Amino acid sequence: MDNFYLILVIVLFALAISDLIVGVSNDAVNFLNSAVGSKAAPKWVIFLMASLGVLIGATFSSGMMEVARKGIFHPEMFVFSEIMIIFLAVMITDVILLDMFNTFGMPTSTTVSIVFELLGAAVAVSVVKIKAAGGSALMELSQYINSSKALAIITGILLSVFIAFTVGAIVQYLTRLVFTFKYRGPMKYFGSIFGGLAITAITYFIVIKGMKGSTYASIELSSGETIQEWLKHHTGLMLLYSFGFWVVFIQLLKWIFNIKILKVVVLAGTFALAMAFAGNDLVNFIGVPLAGYNSFQAWIAQGATDPDTFSMAMLAGKVGTPTYMLLVAGLVMIVTLIMSKKAKSVIATSLDLSRQNEGDERFGSSFAARVIVRGTTKFNKRLRSVLPSSVTEGVSSRFEPHSYVLEDDQDPPSFDKVRASVNLVVASILIAIGTSLKLPLSTTYVTFMVAMGTSLSDRAWDRESAVYRISGVFAVIGGWFLTALIAFTVSGIVALIIAVSGKFMIFVFVIVAIIMVIRTHTMMKKRDQQAAEEDEEIEEADAHEQILEKSAKQMVNAVKSSDLILTDGIESFLKEDRAGLKKVEEACKKFSKKAKKNRDKVYSTVTKFTEGTLDTSHFYVQMMEHKREMAHAVHFMLEPMIKHVENNHKPFIEEQHTELEDVTKRIDKFFKSVLKDMEGKTFDDLEQLIEERDDILEQIYRMEKNQIKRIKNKMVNTRNSQLFFKLISEMEYLLLHTVNLMKAYRDFIINTVQKNN
């Protein structure tokens, strides 16, 4: 029996390592976004500061570990075997849940996950125990669940969303009033004071408040006081010295080394937020395994008695967490932070929703967002009519957009360092307060909502983008509720099945979790390989040369997709092959989606053609339009064919079969010739291709006349004729736009080459 539970503890820690890697990969962008988004320093410097913050913050998280032990349920009401079921159900669910959310790219929060998984598993095991004793689950459940603490934690998470947004908006508004977007002037006079206040605030909340409950708090000094007691008695003096030191230090860095003040603040904020993240979120990953390990130690210490009778009351007391375990967890987090491709990819949702410059919006509009924007606009107009014009004009002048980025910068920052500083300082302070109160806040949503609040105050949400960005905020917050519901339900079901079916089911679920992780890893690897092969999506950060290369790839893929959909679609239709048509339909949807996205990005892409001529941009716009029309043509051709086969209508007669097969072969040959010229960027055969297209069009016109004869001879019915005319009409349309696409592509290449030469 000893060995069985030892294996379970090992399984818990194995799941914890997996959870730690996946969780940090997800959450790293929380404390990297502001520094990378504002381009405050080279990425290696940003990652170094974040790594130091994570390592130190991990040792401050000892007090938070109590949440996993007694924050959600009363441990004295459970025996050792039951508590192990709860902990294993939580960790299995957490791995499966994060795996599922990663697969579908849905927003999640590791804090919300762990809290509701603990709640779901504890409720399930409690209900089984109560029913086995013949009691009423409705009446007795409150004895098992720590309702007041659980409610406080859940309420804290909910309130943190509102508080983070409000505080972020207010602090950013006041900061921008003082410094404006032309902040370099005021920074000369008030920069060191601003930096001193910011870093002193971080020092107070991270060090003094964050020290509470950490492994360092109880260390005794030579005076006989503990570190925590000494800090409590000398807080005011320490803050005063801290402020004075940082003001002088920052100013000296500016004078001697010409290091910009805001860069120092942003890097210090990155360190603080990474430290706050580790101090608050480490419990999400290793809190449950450590609680299981503590339980196992207590059980062994009592002689490994019957696990079904050994009470877990010891978890209700103070249980220390070895510092070396926290440090090991911190090191795993750092390695993950540095090695994870996902952690390095900071083009995240919060940057898209908070950037100051224009660009493609990640989310569509929603009814609620439209109502809010409309109401806010009306309120703003009324407020302006009431306030004196001197006041409104004076405030507006402080928010006039200005950027110190050069016009030809191919990859400008998403926002300036003033906003980045506020993002980091406010978020780290709020998380540190939650940690000191032993409330596991969702760092994902605190940092996200602070960023949304600061972007609102900075007027990054104008009438062109507000409706989309508010919809995005609602979508992310909605993900919180979805996370909570799924975490509670799945964890409860897993715990219930294990409790009822027997402990062998633990290993069944572990195997399921392993299979899902391996499957997702394989799926992600294939997806990355496919993305690398078809890398044609133009991103905000792409340089001019990359845009040209990707544009060429887009055109080639447009012709390939059109050829595949036409030839395979006609072939599957004539054979009445429903499976083949469905496969072609997927390819058509993919092509149409890409064509629409490329056309929607025309504005942001054209603005990056700073090295080209006006004609270059003009031809690029033409290419995108022709590509979109080609996608329309194959879609309108394929859709009626699918309906015809799905509804089991009469197939085409032999003459129609022959005509369609012949014209399809000629079009396929035509497309292959077009691809050869486009891939080689040689256009000497363009006139021959136009002649070939015209010959195919003549064949299509003859097919039209033949169909009219068949109608007069009553060889075909109305539905047959409608579909046939539709097919040859879209073929004509497709051929015309293919040649126009090639002409625009030729002119685009020629103009680009001439400009570069």
PDB file of C-alpha atoms in Angstrom, residues 212-418:
ATOM      1  CA  LYS A 212       4.136  38.369   4.268  1.00  0.00           C
ATOM      2  CA  GLY A 213       3.834  34.586   4.415  1.00  0.00           C
ATOM      3  CA  SER A 214       7.047  33.962   2.459  1.00  0.00           C
ATOM      4  CA  THR A 215       9.938  31.792   3.621  1.00  0.00           C
ATOM      5  CA  TYR A 216      11.970  34.909   4.460  1.00  0.00           C
ATOM      6  CA  ALA A 217       9.388  36.566   6.699  1.00  0.00           C
ATOM      7  CA  SER A 218      10.219  34.492   9.809  1.00  0.00           C
ATOM      8  CA  ILE A 219      14.016  34.864   9.623  1.00  0.00           C
ATOM      9  CA  GLU A 220      15.309  36.489  12.824  1.00  0.00           C
ATOM     10  CA  LEU A 221      17.682  39.441  12.783  1.00  0.00           C
ATOM     11  CA  SER A 222      20.408  40.176  15.338  1.00  0.00           C
ATOM     12  CA  SER A 223      17.976  42.488  17.152  1.00  0.00           C
ATOM     13  CA  GLY A 224      15.667  39.534  17.838  1.00  0.00           C
ATOM     14  CA  GLU A 225      12.971  40.774  15.456  1.00  0.00           C
ATOM     15  CA  THR A 226      11.895  38.825  12.384  1.00  0.00           C
ATOM     16  CA  ILE A 227      12.339  40.447   8.971  1.00  0.00           C
ATOM     17  CA  GLN A 228       8.589  40.937   8.685  1.00  0.00           C
ATOM     18  CA  GLU A 229       8.401  42.660  12.095  1.00  0.00           C
ATOM     19  CA  TRP A 230      11.357  44.909  11.255  1.00  0.00           C
ATOM     20  CA  LEU A 231       9.777  45.947   7.959  1.00  0.00           C
ATOM     21  CA  LYS A 232       6.491  46.678   9.703  1.00  0.00           C
ATOM     22  CA  HIS A 233       8.170  49.006  12.226  1.00  0.00           C
ATOM     23  CA  HIS A 234      10.365  50.794   9.658  1.00  0.00           C
ATOM     24  CA  THR A 235       8.075  50.958   6.633  1.00  0.00           C
ATOM     25  CA  GLY A 236       7.921  54.758   6.395  1.00  0.00           C
ATOM     26  CA  LEU A 237      11.673  55.225   6.700  1.00  0.00           C
ATOM     27  CA  MET A 238      12.382  52.482   4.188  1.00  0.00           C
ATOM     28  CA  LEU A 239       9.997  54.007   1.628  1.00  0.00           C
ATOM     29  CA  LEU A 240      11.586  57.432   2.083  1.00  0.00           C
ATOM     30  CA  TYR A 241      15.097  56.059   1.585  1.00  0.00           C
ATOM     31  CA  SER A 242      13.899  53.974  -1.354  1.00  0.00           C
ATOM     32  CA  PHE A 243      12.337  56.974  -3.094  1.00  0.00           C
ATOM     33  CA  GLY A 244      15.455  59.097  -2.583  1.00  0.00           C
ATOM     34  CA  PHE A 245      17.763  56.345  -3.782  1.00  0.00           C
ATOM     35  CA  TRP A 246      15.806  55.606  -6.958  1.00  0.00           C
ATOM     36  CA  VAL A 247      15.392  59.282  -7.895  1.00  0.00           C
ATOM     37  CA  VAL A 248      19.141  59.856  -7.621  1.00  0.00           C
ATOM     38  CA  PHE A 249      20.075  56.521  -9.227  1.00  0.00           C
ATOM     39  CA  ILE A 250      17.780  56.984 -12.236  1.00  0.00           C
ATOM     40  CA  GLN A 251      18.944  60.547 -12.791  1.00  0.00           C
ATOM     41  CA  LEU A 252      22.604  59.471 -12.647  1.00  0.00           C
ATOM     42  CA  LEU A 253      21.940  56.741 -15.204  1.00  0.00           C
ATOM     43  CA  LYS A 254      20.448  59.401 -17.465  1.00  0.00           C
ATOM     44  CA  TRP A 255      23.307  61.888 -17.009  1.00  0.00           C
ATOM     45  CA  ILE A 256      26.262  59.499 -17.081  1.00  0.00           C
ATOM     46  CA  PHE A 257      25.155  56.671 -19.408  1.00  0.00           C
ATOM     47  CA  ASN A 258      22.260  58.423 -21.203  1.00  0.00           C
ATOM     48  CA  ILE A 259      19.935  55.557 -20.278  1.00  0.00           C
ATOM     49  CA  LYS A 260      16.350  56.635 -20.764  1.00  0.00           C
ATOM     50  CA  ILE A 261      14.330  56.833 -17.559  1.00  0.00           C
ATOM     51  CA  LEU A 262      11.273  55.070 -18.958  1.00  0.00           C
ATOM     52  CA  LYS A 263      13.406  52.111 -20.064  1.00  0.00           C
ATOM     53  CA  VAL A 264      14.546  51.653 -16.468  1.00  0.00           C
ATOM     54  CA  VAL A 265      10.940  51.843 -15.217  1.00  0.00           C
ATOM     55  CA  VAL A 266       9.689  49.356 -17.828  1.00  0.00           C
ATOM     56  CA  LEU A 267      12.465  46.848 -17.065  1.00  0.00           C
ATOM     57  CA  ALA A 268      11.907  47.232 -13.321  1.00  0.00           C
ATOM     58  CA  GLY A 269       8.191  46.754 -13.921  1.00  0.00           C
ATOM     59  CA  THR A 270       8.853  43.621 -15.981  1.00  0.00           C
ATOM     60  CA  PHE A 271      10.950  42.216 -13.132  1.00  0.00           C
ATOM     61  CA  ALA A 272       8.227  43.128 -10.604  1.00  0.00           C
ATOM     62  CA  LEU A 273       5.379  41.660 -12.648  1.00  0.00           C
ATOM     63  CA  ALA A 274       7.308  38.441 -13.306  1.00  0.00           C
ATOM     64  CA  MET A 275       8.024  38.247  -9.577  1.00  0.00           C
ATOM     65  CA  ALA A 276       4.365  38.895  -8.721  1.00  0.00           C
ATOM     66  CA  PHE A 277       3.308  36.290 -11.294  1.00  0.00           C
ATOM     67  CA  ALA A 278       5.575  33.609  -9.813  1.00  0.00           C
ATOM     68  CA  GLY A 279       4.544  34.495  -6.254  1.00  0.00           C
ATOM     69  CA  ASN A 280       0.839  34.289  -7.111  1.00  0.00           C
ATOM     70  CA  ASP A 281       0.641  31.633  -9.823  1.00  0.00           C
ATOM     71  CA  LEU A 282       3.145  29.031  -8.644  1.00  0.00           C
ATOM     72  CA  VAL A 283       0.403  27.594  -6.433  1.00  0.00           C
ATOM     73  CA  ASN A 284      -1.595  26.882  -9.602  1.00  0.00           C
ATOM     74  CA  PHE A 285       1.074  24.477 -10.815  1.00  0.00           C
ATOM     75  CA  ILE A 286       2.700  22.872  -7.753  1.00  0.00           C
ATOM     76  CA  GLY A 287       0.323  23.730  -4.871  1.00  0.00           C
ATOM     77  CA  VAL A 288      -1.741  20.568  -5.269  1.00  0.00           C
ATOM     78  CA  PRO A 289       1.245  18.162  -5.674  1.00  0.00           C
ATOM     79  CA  LEU A 290       2.925  19.713  -2.624  1.00  0.00           C
ATOM     80  CA  ALA A 291      -0.285  19.271  -0.619  1.00  0.00           C
ATOM     81  CA  GLY A 292      -0.376  15.625  -1.752  1.00  0.00           C
ATOM     82  CA  TYR A 293       3.270  15.199  -0.764  1.00  0.00           C
ATOM     83  CA  ASN A 294       2.611  16.746   2.690  1.00  0.00           C
ATOM     84  CA  SER A 295      -0.340  14.388   3.136  1.00  0.00           C
ATOM     85  CA  PHE A 296       1.789  11.385   2.186  1.00  0.00           C
ATOM     86  CA  GLN A 297       4.540  12.445   4.628  1.00  0.00           C
ATOM     87  CA  ALA A 298       2.016  12.767   7.479  1.00  0.00           C
ATOM     88  CA  TRP A 299       0.504   9.366   6.661  1.00  0.00           C
ATOM     89  CA  ILE A 300       3.945   7.678   6.595  1.00  0.00           C
ATOM     90  CA  ALA A 301       4.906   9.421   9.864  1.00  0.00           C
ATOM     91  CA  GLN A 302       1.890   7.787  11.550  1.00  0.00           C
ATOM     92  CA  GLY A 303       3.019   4.338  10.469  1.00  0.00           C
ATOM     93  CA  ALA A 304       1.110   4.148   7.165  1.00  0.00           C
ATOM     94  CA  THR A 305      -2.112   3.196   8.890  1.00  0.00           C
ATOM     95  CA  ASP A 306      -5.355   2.486   7.048  1.00  0.00           C
ATOM     96  CA  PRO A 307      -5.604   5.257   4.364  1.00  0.00           C
ATOM     97  CA  ASP A 308      -9.420   5.062   4.573  1.00  0.00           C
ATOM     98  CA  THR A 309      -9.401   6.154   8.224  1.00  0.00           C
ATOM     99  CA  PHE A 310      -6.364   8.467   8.524  1.00  0.00           C
ATOM    100  CA  SER A 311      -7.693  12.039   8.938  1.00  0.00           C
ATOM    101  CA  MET A 312      -6.186  14.937   6.976  1.00  0.00           C
ATOM    102  CA  ALA A 313      -6.694  17.458   9.795  1.00  0.00           C
ATOM    103  CA  MET A 314      -2.961  18.259   9.668  1.00  0.00           C
ATOM    104  CA  LEU A 315      -3.500  20.161   6.389  1.00  0.00           C
ATOM    105  CA  ALA A 316      -5.611  22.709   8.265  1.00  0.00           C
ATOM    106  CA  GLY A 317      -2.544  23.823  10.225  1.00  0.00           C
ATOM    107  CA  LYS A 318       0.554  25.699   9.126  1.00  0.00           C
ATOM    108  CA  VAL A 319       2.621  23.579   6.745  1.00  0.00           C
ATOM    109  CA  GLY A 320       5.901  24.995   5.500  1.00  0.00           C
ATOM    110  CA  THR A 321       7.084  24.578   1.939  1.00  0.00           C
ATOM    111  CA  PRO A 322      10.779  23.732   1.457  1.00  0.00           C
ATOM    112  CA  THR A 323      12.565  26.591  -0.290  1.00  0.00           C
ATOM    113  CA  TYR A 324      14.490  24.212  -2.550  1.00  0.00           C
ATOM    114  CA  MET A 325      11.210  22.949  -4.042  1.00  0.00           C
ATOM    115  CA  LEU A 326      10.127  26.511  -4.799  1.00  0.00           C
ATOM    116  CA  LEU A 327      13.508  27.227  -6.400  1.00  0.00           C
ATOM    117  CA  VAL A 328      13.338  24.092  -8.549  1.00  0.00           C
ATOM    118  CA  ALA A 329       9.863  25.110  -9.727  1.00  0.00           C
ATOM    119  CA  GLY A 330      11.177  28.610 -10.438  1.00  0.00           C
ATOM    120  CA  LEU A 331      14.047  27.179 -12.522  1.00  0.00           C
ATOM    121  CA  VAL A 332      11.599  25.047 -14.540  1.00  0.00           C
ATOM    122  CA  MET A 333       9.565  28.192 -15.178  1.00  0.00           C
ATOM    123  CA  ILE A 334      12.677  30.069 -16.366  1.00  0.00           C
ATOM    124  CA  VAL A 335      13.773  27.277 -18.718  1.00  0.00           C
ATOM    125  CA  THR A 336      10.247  27.137 -20.132  1.00  0.00           C
ATOM    126  CA  LEU A 337      10.180  30.907 -20.493  1.00  0.00           C
ATOM    127  CA  ILE A 338      13.421  30.910 -22.486  1.00  0.00           C
ATOM    128  CA  MET A 339      12.878  27.761 -24.563  1.00  0.00           C
ATOM    129  CA  SER A 340       9.150  27.914 -25.308  1.00  0.00           C
ATOM    130  CA  LYS A 341       8.315  29.200 -28.783  1.00  0.00           C
ATOM    131  CA  LYS A 342       4.884  30.177 -27.522  1.00  0.00           C
ATOM    132  CA  ALA A 343       6.345  32.301 -24.723  1.00  0.00           C
ATOM    133  CA  LYS A 344       8.526  34.145 -27.235  1.00  0.00           C
ATOM    134  CA  SER A 345       5.561  34.891 -29.466  1.00  0.00           C
ATOM    135  CA  VAL A 346       4.298  38.082 -27.860  1.00  0.00           C
ATOM    136  CA  ILE A 347       2.013  39.164 -30.675  1.00  0.00           C
ATOM    137  CA  ALA A 348      -0.863  38.326 -28.363  1.00  0.00           C
ATOM    138  CA  THR A 349      -4.489  39.262 -27.893  1.00  0.00           C
ATOM    139  CA  SER A 350      -3.758  42.073 -25.433  1.00  0.00           C
ATOM    140  CA  LEU A 351      -1.384  43.776 -27.902  1.00  0.00           C
ATOM    141  CA  ASP A 352      -3.970  43.594 -30.670  1.00  0.00           C
ATOM    142  CA  LEU A 353      -6.626  45.105 -28.422  1.00  0.00           C
ATOM    143  CA  SER A 354      -4.439  47.804 -26.854  1.00  0.00           C
ATOM    144  CA  ARG A 355      -2.113  48.998 -29.623  1.00  0.00           C
ATOM    145  CA  GLN A 356      -2.127  52.719 -30.363  1.00  0.00           C
ATOM    146  CA  ASN A 357      -1.602  52.406 -34.114  1.00  0.00           C
ATOM    147  CA  GLU A 358      -4.133  51.170 -36.652  1.00  0.00           C
ATOM    148  CA  GLY A 359      -4.208  47.610 -37.887  1.00  0.00           C
ATOM    149  CA  ASP A 360      -6.349  44.560 -38.435  1.00  0.00           C
ATOM    150  CA  GLU A 361      -8.791  43.844 -35.647  1.00  0.00           C
ATOM    151  CA  ARG A 362      -8.729  40.332 -34.227  1.00  0.00           C
ATOM    152  CA  PHE A 363     -12.413  40.313 -33.236  1.00  0.00           C
ATOM    153  CA  GLY A 364     -15.646  41.235 -35.007  1.00  0.00           C
ATOM    154  CA  SER A 365     -18.278  43.561 -33.624  1.00  0.00           C
ATOM    155  CA  SER A 366     -21.077  42.477 -31.285  1.00  0.00           C
ATOM    156  CA  PHE A 367     -24.464  43.936 -30.372  1.00  0.00           C
ATOM    157  CA  ALA A 368     -23.385  44.718 -26.799  1.00  0.00           C
ATOM    158  CA  ALA A 369     -20.238  46.498 -28.013  1.00  0.00           C
ATOM    159  CA  ARG A 370     -22.238  48.572 -30.484  1.00  0.00           C
ATOM    160  CA  VAL A 371     -24.683  49.619 -27.770  1.00  0.00           C
ATOM    161  CA  ILE A 372     -21.852  50.602 -25.407  1.00  0.00           C
ATOM    162  CA  VAL A 373     -20.004  52.614 -28.071  1.00  0.00           C
ATOM    163  CA  ARG A 374     -23.201  54.362 -29.172  1.00  0.00           C
ATOM    164  CA  GLY A 375     -24.130  55.231 -25.581  1.00  0.00           C
ATOM    165  CA  THR A 376     -20.625  56.413 -24.722  1.00  0.00           C
ATOM    166  CA  THR A 377     -20.481  58.600 -27.824  1.00  0.00           C
ATOM    167  CA  LYS A 378     -23.783  60.281 -26.912  1.00  0.00           C
ATOM    168  CA  PHE A 379     -22.637  60.797 -23.301  1.00  0.00           C
ATOM    169  CA  ASN A 380     -19.360  62.303 -24.487  1.00  0.00           C
ATOM    170  CA  LYS A 381     -21.215  64.771 -26.729  1.00  0.00           C
ATOM    171  CA  ARG A 382     -23.474  65.857 -23.872  1.00  0.00           C
ATOM    172  CA  LEU A 383     -20.521  66.222 -21.515  1.00  0.00           C
ATOM    173  CA  ARG A 384     -18.715  68.415 -24.046  1.00  0.00           C
ATOM    174  CA  SER A 385     -21.785  70.621 -24.399  1.00  0.00           C
ATOM    175  CA  VAL A 386     -21.922  71.161 -20.616  1.00  0.00           C
ATOM    176  CA  LEU A 387     -18.226  71.721 -19.870  1.00  0.00           C
ATOM    177  CA  PRO A 388     -16.519  74.978 -20.881  1.00  0.00           C
ATOM    178  CA  SER A 389     -14.754  74.741 -24.229  1.00  0.00           C
ATOM    179  CA  SER A 390     -11.489  75.885 -22.625  1.00  0.00           C
ATOM    180  CA  VAL A 391     -11.555  72.821 -20.347  1.00  0.00           C
ATOM    181  CA  THR A 392     -12.355  70.303 -23.091  1.00  0.00           C
ATOM    182  CA  GLU A 393      -9.824  71.813 -25.488  1.00  0.00           C
ATOM    183  CA  GLY A 394      -7.157  71.931 -22.782  1.00  0.00           C
ATOM    184  CA  VAL A 395      -7.683  68.247 -21.890  1.00  0.00           C
ATOM    185  CA  SER A 396      -7.820  67.205 -25.556  1.00  0.00           C
ATOM    186  CA  SER A 397      -4.528  68.960 -26.237  1.00  0.00           C
ATOM    187  CA  ARG A 398      -2.863  66.692 -23.653  1.00  0.00           C
ATOM    188  CA  PHE A 399      -4.014  63.637 -25.608  1.00  0.00           C
ATOM    189  CA  GLU A 400      -2.978  64.724 -29.101  1.00  0.00           C
ATOM    190  CA  PRO A 401      -1.305  61.696 -30.746  1.00  0.00           C
ATOM    191  CA  HIS A 402       2.427  61.909 -31.282  1.00  0.00           C
ATOM    192  CA  SER A 403       5.040  59.279 -31.966  1.00  0.00           C
ATOM    193  CA  TYR A 404       8.808  59.418 -31.752  1.00  0.00           C
ATOM    194  CA  VAL A 405       9.038  56.455 -34.134  1.00  0.00           C
ATOM    195  CA  LEU A 406      10.604  57.194 -37.530  1.00  0.00           C
ATOM    196  CA  GLU A 407       8.192  57.179 -40.454  1.00  0.00           C
ATOM    197  CA  ASP A 408      10.107  54.382 -42.205  1.00  0.00           C
ATOM    198  CA  ASP A 409      10.173  52.115 -39.153  1.00  0.00           C
ATOM    199  CA  GLN A 410       8.982  48.758 -40.450  1.00  0.00           C
ATOM    200  CA  ASP A 411       8.051  47.462 -36.998  1.00  0.00           C
ATOM    201  CA  PRO A 412       6.850  50.312 -34.765  1.00  0.00           C
ATOM    202  CA  PRO A 413       5.971  49.642 -31.101  1.00  0.00           C
ATOM    203  CA  SER A 414       2.333  48.979 -30.242  1.00  0.00           C
ATOM    204  CA  PHE A 415       2.360  51.781 -27.645  1.00  0.00           C
ATOM    205  CA  ASP A 416       4.831  54.098 -25.955  1.00  0.00           C
ATOM    206  CA  LYS A 417       6.888  53.489 -22.821  1.00  0.00           C
ATOM    207  CA  VAL A 418       4.680  55.734 -20.666  1.00  0.00           C
TER     208      VAL A 418
END
